[in-house]
Short mmCIF file of C-alpha atoms and ligand atoms in Angstrom, two decimals:
data_model
loop_
_atom_site.label_atom_id
_atom_site.label_comp_id
_atom_site.label_asym_id
_atom_site.label_seq_id
_atom_site.Cartn_x
_atom_site.Cartn_y
_atom_site.Cartn_z
CA UNK A 655 101.96 50.18 73.08
CA UNK A 656 99.97 53.11 71.66
CA UNK A 657 97.06 54.27 73.76
CA UNK A 658 94.14 55.63 71.76
CA UNK A 659 92.91 57.97 74.42
CA UNK A 660 90.72 60.92 73.55
CA UNK A 661 91.96 64.39 74.42
CA UNK A 662 89.54 66.85 75.96
CA UNK A 663 90.00 70.25 77.54
CA UNK A 664 88.90 71.38 80.99
CA UNK A 665 86.03 73.35 79.49
CA UNK A 666 84.42 70.39 77.72
CA UNK A 667 81.17 69.14 79.14
CA UNK A 668 80.59 65.49 78.44
CA UNK A 669 77.15 63.99 78.35
CA UNK A 670 75.74 65.97 81.28
CA UNK A 671 72.76 64.45 83.03
CA UNK A 672 70.85 65.77 85.96
CA UNK A 673 69.25 62.86 87.82
CA UNK A 674 65.81 63.88 89.08
CA UNK A 675 66.13 65.16 92.61
CA UNK A 676 69.89 65.58 92.48
CA UNK A 677 71.35 68.52 94.33
CA UNK A 678 73.74 69.23 91.52
CA UNK A 679 74.37 68.38 87.94
CA UNK A 680 76.17 65.14 87.35
CA UNK A 681 78.65 64.41 84.66
CA UNK A 682 78.51 61.01 83.14
CA UNK A 683 81.44 59.05 81.77
CA UNK A 684 80.55 55.76 80.11
CA UNK A 685 82.70 52.69 80.18
CA UNK A 686 82.09 50.68 77.05
CA UNK A 687 82.24 46.94 77.68
CA UNK A 688 79.42 45.64 75.51
CA UNK A 689 76.62 44.19 77.60
CA UNK A 690 78.62 44.97 80.75
CA UNK A 691 78.91 48.69 79.98
CA UNK A 692 78.09 51.05 82.80
CA UNK A 693 77.99 54.75 83.68
CA UNK A 694 80.25 56.60 86.10
CA UNK A 695 78.26 59.48 87.60
CA UNK A 696 80.31 62.37 88.96
CA UNK A 697 78.78 65.25 90.89
CA UNK A 698 77.83 66.82 94.19
CA UNK A 699 74.89 65.59 96.23
CA UNK A 700 74.52 62.30 94.37
CA UNK A 701 74.36 60.11 97.45
CA UNK A 702 70.96 61.36 98.60
CA UNK A 703 69.45 61.90 95.19
CA UNK A 704 66.77 59.33 94.38
CA UNK A 705 67.53 59.74 90.70
CA UNK A 706 71.02 58.40 91.17
CA UNK A 707 69.60 54.97 91.98
CA UNK A 708 66.38 54.95 89.93
CA UNK A 709 67.50 52.88 86.99
CA UNK A 710 69.23 50.08 88.95
CA UNK A 711 67.45 46.72 88.73
CA UNK A 712 64.96 46.23 91.54
CA UNK A 713 65.60 43.46 94.05
CA UNK A 714 64.23 42.24 97.35
CA UNK A 715 67.46 42.97 99.16
CA UNK A 716 70.50 45.15 99.10
CA UNK A 717 73.57 45.15 101.35
CA UNK A 718 75.70 48.21 101.94
CA UNK A 719 79.28 47.22 102.74
CA UNK A 720 81.31 49.99 104.33
CA UNK A 721 83.86 50.40 107.11
CA UNK A 722 83.98 51.70 110.66
CA UNK A 723 85.07 55.19 109.54
CA UNK A 724 82.89 55.81 106.49
CA UNK A 725 79.81 53.98 107.82
CA UNK A 726 79.04 56.43 110.64
CA UNK A 727 79.48 59.36 108.23
CA UNK A 728 77.52 58.26 105.17
CA UNK A 729 75.75 54.91 105.53
CA UNK A 730 72.46 56.23 106.92
CA UNK A 731 72.12 58.65 104.03
CA UNK A 732 72.73 55.93 101.46
CA UNK A 733 70.40 53.60 103.32
CA UNK A 734 67.61 56.20 103.21
CA UNK A 735 68.19 56.82 99.49
CA UNK A 736 68.09 53.09 98.68
CA UNK A 737 65.15 52.19 100.93
CA UNK A 738 62.45 53.01 98.34
CA UNK A 739 64.12 50.71 95.80
CA UNK A 740 64.65 47.52 97.83
CA UNK A 741 62.50 45.48 100.19
CA UNK A 742 65.26 45.59 102.80
CA UNK A 743 68.68 47.21 102.94
CA UNK A 744 71.27 45.71 105.27
CA UNK A 745 74.49 47.24 106.49
CA UNK A 746 77.80 45.47 107.02
CA UNK A 747 80.77 47.28 108.51
CA UNK A 748 84.35 46.12 107.98
CA UNK A 749 87.25 47.26 110.13
CA UNK A 750 89.08 50.19 108.56
CA UNK A 751 92.42 49.80 106.82
CA UNK A 752 94.56 48.05 104.24
CA UNK A 753 95.71 45.56 106.88
CA UNK A 754 92.14 44.18 106.94
CA UNK A 755 91.92 43.57 103.18
CA UNK A 756 92.22 39.83 103.72
CA UNK A 757 90.42 36.48 103.68
CA UNK A 758 89.03 36.64 107.19
CA UNK A 759 87.33 39.97 106.63
CA UNK A 760 86.10 38.93 103.19
CA UNK A 761 84.47 35.97 104.89
CA UNK A 762 82.44 38.32 107.12
CA UNK A 763 80.74 39.73 103.99
CA UNK A 764 79.64 36.22 102.98
CA UNK A 765 78.47 35.64 106.58
CA UNK A 766 76.34 38.80 106.41
CA UNK A 767 74.88 37.83 103.02
CA UNK A 768 73.94 34.37 104.18
CA UNK A 769 72.58 35.52 107.53
CA UNK A 770 70.35 38.03 105.71
CA UNK A 771 69.07 35.47 103.23
CA UNK A 772 70.66 37.16 100.24
CA UNK A 773 69.77 35.67 96.86
CA UNK A 774 71.20 36.01 93.35
CA UNK A 775 69.53 39.39 92.81
CA UNK A 776 70.74 40.92 96.05
CA UNK A 777 72.77 44.01 95.18
CA UNK A 778 75.92 44.96 97.07
CA UNK A 779 76.85 48.62 97.49
CA UNK A 780 80.51 49.35 98.23
CA UNK A 781 80.53 52.58 100.25
CA UNK A 782 84.09 53.67 101.00
CA UNK A 783 87.58 53.84 99.61
CA UNK A 784 89.50 51.37 97.49
CA UNK A 785 89.79 48.79 100.25
CA UNK A 786 86.01 48.52 100.71
CA UNK A 787 85.49 48.69 96.93
CA UNK A 788 87.98 45.94 96.12
CA UNK A 789 86.68 43.65 98.87
CA UNK A 790 82.99 44.22 98.14
CA UNK A 791 83.54 43.71 94.43
CA UNK A 792 85.36 40.46 95.08
CA UNK A 793 82.60 39.31 97.44
CA UNK A 794 80.04 40.15 94.74
CA UNK A 795 82.04 38.19 92.16
CA UNK A 796 82.12 35.11 94.41
CA UNK A 797 78.78 35.03 96.22
CA UNK A 798 76.52 32.56 94.40
CA UNK A 799 79.08 32.88 91.56
CA UNK A 800 78.20 36.51 91.01
CA UNK A 801 75.65 39.05 92.25
CA UNK A 802 75.22 42.68 91.13
CA UNK A 803 77.21 45.42 92.81
CA UNK A 804 77.55 49.18 92.72
CA UNK A 805 80.60 51.22 93.57
CA UNK A 806 80.07 54.31 95.75
CA UNK A 807 83.65 55.54 96.17
CA UNK A 808 84.32 58.09 98.90
CA UNK A 809 88.07 58.68 98.54
CA UNK A 810 89.72 60.58 95.73
CA UNK A 811 91.79 57.51 94.93
CA UNK A 812 88.71 55.34 94.62
CA UNK A 813 86.84 57.92 92.53
CA UNK A 814 89.66 58.33 90.02
CA UNK A 815 90.85 54.75 89.87
CA UNK A 816 89.88 51.78 92.01
CA UNK A 817 86.08 51.94 91.61
CA UNK A 818 86.37 51.93 87.81
CA UNK A 819 87.34 48.98 85.67
CA UNK A 820 86.36 45.92 87.68
CA UNK A 821 89.58 44.89 89.40
CA UNK A 822 88.54 43.40 92.73
CA UNK A 823 90.40 41.39 95.33
CA UNK A 824 92.32 41.11 98.57
CA UNK A 825 95.94 41.02 99.67
CA UNK A 826 97.98 37.95 100.54
CA UNK A 827 100.77 38.27 103.12
CA UNK A 828 103.20 37.43 100.31
CA UNK A 829 101.84 39.86 97.74
CA UNK A 830 99.54 42.79 97.21
CA UNK A 831 96.14 42.21 95.51
CA UNK A 832 97.22 38.66 94.68
CA UNK A 833 93.80 37.05 95.05
CA UNK A 834 90.91 38.50 93.12
CA UNK A 835 88.71 38.66 90.04
CA UNK A 836 87.78 40.97 87.21
CA UNK A 837 84.17 41.80 87.96
CA UNK A 838 82.42 44.94 86.74
CA UNK A 839 79.94 46.98 88.79
CA UNK A 840 76.52 48.06 87.49
CA UNK A 841 77.33 51.69 88.11
CA UNK A 842 79.88 53.95 89.81
CA UNK A 843 78.63 56.94 91.80
CA UNK A 844 81.26 59.55 92.68
CA UNK A 845 79.64 62.01 95.09
CA UNK A 846 82.23 64.79 95.23
CA UNK A 847 80.77 66.08 98.51
CA UNK A 848 82.16 63.04 100.32
CA UNK A 849 85.69 64.27 99.58
CA UNK A 850 85.16 67.15 102.03
CA UNK A 851 85.67 64.85 105.02
CA UNK A 852 88.71 63.06 103.60
CA UNK A 853 91.88 63.49 105.71
CA UNK A 854 94.55 65.55 103.96
CA UNK A 855 96.97 62.63 103.76
CA UNK A 856 94.33 60.56 101.95
CA UNK A 857 93.62 63.41 99.53
CA UNK A 858 97.32 63.49 98.65
CA UNK A 859 97.30 59.72 98.18
CA UNK A 860 94.45 60.10 95.69
CA UNK A 861 96.36 62.80 93.83
CA UNK A 862 99.07 60.22 93.07
CA UNK A 863 96.64 58.25 90.90
CA UNK A 864 95.41 61.48 89.27
CA UNK A 865 99.00 62.47 88.41
CA UNK A 866 99.57 58.98 86.98
CA UNK A 867 97.23 59.61 84.05
CA UNK A 868 99.36 62.51 82.79
CA UNK A 869 102.67 60.75 82.03
CA UNK A 870 100.97 57.63 80.63
CA UNK A 871 98.29 59.20 78.46
CA UNK A 872 97.83 62.96 78.48
CA UNK A 873 100.64 65.49 78.99
CA UNK A 874 98.10 68.31 78.66
CA UNK A 875 96.36 66.89 81.72
CA UNK A 876 99.72 66.73 83.55
CA UNK A 877 100.23 70.43 82.83
CA UNK A 878 96.71 71.15 84.10
CA UNK A 879 97.45 69.20 87.31
CA UNK A 880 100.65 71.18 87.86
CA UNK A 881 98.78 74.46 87.45
CA UNK A 882 95.84 73.33 89.55
CA UNK A 883 97.69 71.65 92.42
CA UNK A 884 96.90 74.38 94.97
CA UNK A 885 93.21 74.34 94.00
CA UNK A 886 93.11 70.55 94.18
CA UNK A 887 94.71 70.47 97.62
CA UNK A 888 92.27 73.17 98.78
CA UNK A 889 89.45 70.94 97.46
CA UNK A 890 88.14 73.46 95.00
CA UNK A 891 84.96 71.74 93.72
CA UNK A 892 85.51 72.58 90.06
CA UNK A 893 89.14 71.41 90.14
CA UNK A 894 88.20 68.14 91.86
CA UNK A 895 85.31 67.57 89.45
CA UNK A 896 87.60 67.96 86.46
CA UNK A 897 90.34 65.79 87.98
CA UNK A 898 87.85 62.99 88.66
CA UNK A 899 86.21 63.32 85.28
CA UNK A 900 89.40 63.35 83.19
CA UNK A 901 90.89 60.50 85.20
CA UNK A 902 87.74 58.44 84.69
CA UNK A 903 87.69 59.25 80.97
CA UNK A 904 91.24 58.00 80.55
CA UNK A 905 90.69 54.93 82.68
CA UNK A 906 87.40 54.12 80.91
CA UNK A 907 89.11 54.41 77.55
CA UNK A 908 91.98 52.11 78.55
CA UNK A 909 89.73 49.52 80.22
CA UNK A 910 87.30 49.64 77.28
CA UNK A 911 90.19 48.55 75.04
CA UNK A 912 91.76 45.97 77.33
CA UNK A 913 89.49 44.92 80.18
CA UNK A 914 91.60 41.97 81.35
CA UNK A 915 95.03 43.52 81.01
CA UNK A 916 96.34 41.51 78.12
CA UNK A 917 98.42 44.52 77.12
CA UNK A 918 97.44 48.19 77.19
CA UNK A 919 95.78 48.20 80.63
CA UNK A 920 99.14 47.52 82.27
CA UNK A 921 100.06 51.20 81.70
CA UNK A 922 97.67 52.03 84.53
CA UNK A 923 100.24 50.41 86.79
CA UNK A 924 102.83 53.13 86.23
CA UNK A 925 104.76 53.41 89.52
CA UNK A 926 103.00 50.36 90.94
CA UNK A 927 105.82 47.80 90.63
CA UNK A 928 108.07 49.82 92.90
CA UNK A 929 105.02 51.02 94.85
CA UNK A 930 103.69 47.56 95.67
CA UNK A 931 107.15 46.56 96.92
CA UNK A 932 107.14 49.59 99.22
CA UNK A 933 103.63 48.81 100.51
CA UNK A 934 104.36 45.15 101.17
CA UNK A 935 107.91 45.77 102.43
CA UNK A 936 106.83 48.46 104.89
CA UNK A 937 103.82 46.40 106.05
CA UNK A 938 100.38 47.06 104.55
CA UNK A 939 98.92 50.34 105.80
CA UNK A 940 102.18 51.97 106.88
CA UNK A 941 102.68 53.67 103.56
CA UNK A 942 99.34 54.47 101.93
CA UNK A 943 98.83 52.93 98.49
CA UNK A 944 98.88 56.39 96.87
CA UNK A 945 102.04 57.40 98.73
CA UNK A 946 103.80 54.27 97.52
CA UNK A 947 102.56 54.86 93.97
CA UNK A 948 103.69 58.51 94.06
CA UNK A 949 107.20 57.51 95.10
CA UNK A 950 107.06 54.54 92.72
CA UNK A 951 106.33 56.86 89.79
CA UNK A 952 109.48 58.84 90.56
CA UNK A 953 111.41 55.55 90.64
CA UNK A 954 109.84 54.41 87.35
CA UNK A 955 110.72 57.77 85.79
CA UNK A 956 114.32 57.32 86.99
CA UNK A 957 114.33 53.91 85.33
CA UNK A 958 112.84 55.35 82.14
CA UNK A 959 115.70 57.87 82.13
CA UNK A 960 118.30 55.14 82.49
CA UNK A 961 116.64 53.33 79.59
CA UNK A 962 117.06 56.46 77.49
CA UNK A 963 113.35 57.24 77.20
CA UNK A 964 113.24 60.57 79.06
CA UNK A 965 115.81 63.08 80.22
CA UNK A 966 116.67 64.39 83.66
CA UNK A 967 114.33 67.41 83.33
CA UNK A 968 111.42 65.02 82.86
CA UNK A 969 112.34 63.15 86.05
CA UNK A 970 112.71 66.42 87.95
CA UNK A 971 109.33 67.57 86.68
CA UNK A 972 107.65 64.39 87.85
CA UNK A 973 109.40 64.55 91.22
CA UNK A 974 108.20 68.16 91.65
CA UNK A 975 104.56 67.42 90.91
CA UNK A 976 104.54 64.36 93.20
CA UNK A 977 106.13 66.43 95.96
CA UNK A 978 103.68 69.29 95.36
CA UNK A 979 100.84 66.83 95.94
CA UNK A 980 102.21 66.27 99.45
CA UNK A 981 103.61 62.83 98.66
CA UNK A 982 106.97 61.29 99.59
CA UNK A 983 109.59 61.17 96.85
CA UNK A 984 112.36 59.47 98.80
CA UNK A 985 111.99 55.70 98.78
CA UNK A 986 112.18 53.87 102.11
CA UNK A 987 114.93 51.43 103.00
CA UNK A 988 113.10 48.11 103.29
CA UNK A 989 115.96 46.11 104.75
CA UNK A 990 119.25 47.45 106.07
CA UNK A 991 122.16 45.53 104.58
CA UNK A 992 120.00 43.93 101.88
CA UNK A 993 117.78 46.66 100.60
CA UNK A 994 118.10 46.10 96.85
CA UNK A 995 117.69 42.35 97.27
CA UNK A 996 114.53 42.90 99.30
CA UNK A 997 113.04 45.26 96.67
CA UNK A 998 113.85 42.76 93.91
CA UNK A 999 112.39 39.87 95.88
CA UNK A 1000 109.13 41.76 96.46
CA UNK A 1001 108.91 43.00 92.88
CA UNK A 1002 109.24 39.46 91.53
CA UNK A 1003 105.86 38.70 93.14
CA UNK A 1004 104.26 41.46 91.04
CA UNK A 1005 101.45 40.26 88.75
CA UNK A 1006 103.23 41.71 85.71
CA UNK A 1007 106.32 39.55 86.31
CA UNK A 1008 106.79 36.70 83.84
CA UNK A 1009 108.96 33.67 84.65
CA UNK A 1010 110.53 35.61 87.51
CA UNK A 1011 111.42 38.51 85.20
CA UNK A 1012 110.22 41.83 86.57
CA UNK A 1013 108.45 44.05 84.02
CA UNK A 1014 108.10 47.77 84.62
CA UNK A 1015 105.79 50.37 83.15
CA UNK A 1016 108.11 52.98 81.69
CA UNK A 1017 107.25 56.31 80.09
CA UNK A 1018 108.56 58.40 77.25
CA UNK A 1019 108.58 62.15 76.81
CA UNK A 1020 105.58 62.16 74.46
CA UNK A 1021 103.09 60.98 77.07
CA UNK A 1022 103.09 57.27 76.28
CA UNK A 1023 103.87 54.28 78.43
CA UNK A 1024 104.88 50.69 77.81
CA UNK A 1025 106.04 47.58 79.62
CA UNK A 1026 109.71 46.77 79.67
CA UNK A 1027 112.16 44.73 81.68
CA UNK A 1028 115.49 46.16 82.77
CA UNK A 1029 118.82 44.69 83.93
CA UNK A 1030 118.96 44.07 87.67
CA UNK A 1031 121.98 46.35 88.09
CA UNK A 1032 120.09 49.21 86.46
CA UNK A 1033 117.11 48.63 88.77
CA UNK A 1034 119.51 48.42 91.72
CA UNK A 1035 120.93 51.77 90.71
CA UNK A 1036 117.44 53.30 90.70
CA UNK A 1037 116.66 51.87 94.13
CA UNK A 1038 119.94 53.14 95.57
CA UNK A 1039 119.47 56.60 94.07
CA UNK A 1040 115.84 56.90 95.21
CA UNK A 1041 116.49 55.62 98.73
CA UNK A 1042 119.24 58.24 99.08
CA UNK A 1043 116.74 60.94 98.10
P1 LIG B 1060 91.13 53.19 101.85
O1 LIG B 1060 90.01 52.47 101.26
O2 LIG B 1060 91.90 52.56 102.93
O3 LIG B 1060 90.61 54.60 102.35
C1 LIG B 1060 91.51 55.49 102.92
C2 LIG B 1060 91.06 55.98 104.31
O4 LIG B 1060 90.09 57.01 104.14
C3 LIG B 1060 90.41 54.92 105.17
O5 LIG B 1060 90.79 55.13 106.49
C4 LIG B 1060 88.93 55.21 104.99
O6 LIG B 1060 88.15 54.75 106.05
C5 LIG B 1060 88.93 56.69 104.91
N1 LIG B 1060 87.83 57.30 104.18
C6 LIG B 1060 87.24 56.86 103.05
N2 LIG B 1060 86.37 57.77 102.59
C7 LIG B 1060 86.37 58.79 103.48
C8 LIG B 1060 85.68 60.02 103.54
N3 LIG B 1060 84.86 60.42 102.59
N4 LIG B 1060 85.91 60.82 104.60
C9 LIG B 1060 86.79 60.46 105.57
N5 LIG B 1060 87.50 59.32 105.55
C10 LIG B 1060 87.28 58.50 104.51
O7 LIG B 1060 92.22 53.59 100.72
P2 LIG B 1060 92.08 54.13 99.23
O8 LIG B 1060 93.26 55.01 99.04
O9 LIG B 1060 90.74 54.65 98.94
O10 LIG B 1060 92.26 52.80 98.37
C11 LIG B 1060 93.45 52.05 98.41
C12 LIG B 1060 93.14 50.64 98.00
O11 LIG B 1060 92.65 50.63 96.69
C13 LIG B 1060 94.33 49.72 98.02
O12 LIG B 1060 93.99 48.51 98.63
C14 LIG B 1060 94.66 49.52 96.57
O13 LIG B 1060 95.27 48.28 96.32
C15 LIG B 1060 93.30 49.61 95.96
N6 LIG B 1060 93.32 50.00 94.55
C16 LIG B 1060 92.59 49.24 93.69
C17 LIG B 1060 92.53 49.58 92.36
C18 LIG B 1060 91.65 48.81 91.43
O14 LIG B 1060 91.73 49.02 90.22
N7 LIG B 1060 90.79 47.95 91.94
C19 LIG B 1060 93.23 50.70 91.89
C20 LIG B 1060 93.98 51.44 92.81
C21 LIG B 1060 94.00 51.08 94.13
N1 LIG B 1061 94.63 50.42 88.88
C1 LIG B 1061 95.10 49.69 87.75
C2 LIG B 1061 94.01 49.09 86.95
O1 LIG B 1061 92.86 49.25 87.22
O2 LIG B 1061 94.30 48.40 86.00
#
């Protein structure tokens, strides 16, 4: 499955734009989806800058959806920035955490919309990490069969992945992200300043999704990540800006070619088949999504090696970079006395599975990825090896 993904270097400047009133210069990455195309703005100080919001369609109402952690930190600033553009701006706070990405909390967004008299032009703003973004996007897709929404991601993971590309949804107790819709935002605003308050563990989780883009699409980027890991973990603004920008470029390119995951887009799930099993098997929220994906990428690399696609040095390299990001590389035992069976059971619920056959994203040494199934005993071998550490 060849990915036509443009290569750029860290010194490139793509389509810079400085929104009037912005504290810093913003980079702009465009996602090309015909009449549903939209910009991803990346920069410091974007939240408060009037220019960030100027070109959004005007409406009588807007609703900021956030959570109990991010709301107290950033909602008032966003509210003040949006106030000139909408007749009224409401605020709805969800409880914090993956465990709350469910039907009952989704329902509270519809309650808030109806109580505030929201109409078809009411714009939703998702202010927070991937959980808030996925839930708000899904609410926007469903309310009155679709209202506009804007992603304002405040975690590294959300800025490099979940806010881009229109996958929205919630978890089901039997499977991760099993209920949802493809629904694109009007705009994505990545204010890099918000990453300053992110807990270290969450920063590491976001780095997992940054690392992902290297093996699947750009080995030059993987080398840059390896060299820049200390700077990234110290939140060096230039390093973070480049990591967000290059990740968004790759994701925009993939989604622009295959919005609804009929083929190519599945490569973005590298590490996710194993990772989703870890998340669900450990109970949502116990392993962070990024932690599970980091470990899952090591497992997927092990599988790629057993399939003859990469050698042991490749696997070691991937393990090292995941570890350097502060992520776990030893897979958890999900069920004593039946661990492999439990992994297989959970992985069969994966959205990529077909007729009960699990399909994995595997990588080769030239920086490409593809979907492939593997014999159960080979997968069992990977699980055993990775759970041993
Ligand atoms: P999250 O949304 O739970 O956020 C992580 C934690 O950081 C939360 O406690 C949150 O309150 C806190 N937080 C957020 N911004 C903060 C800030 N600036 N300062 C301090 N604390 C802050 O988790 P996440 O890692 O952002 O997202 C994970 C979710 O995203 C998962 O549900 C996953 O399935 C989903 N996801 C979706 C896609 C997609 O394409 N839609 C892609 C990848 C992941
Ligand atoms: N995070 C995987 C995707 O957006 O397709």
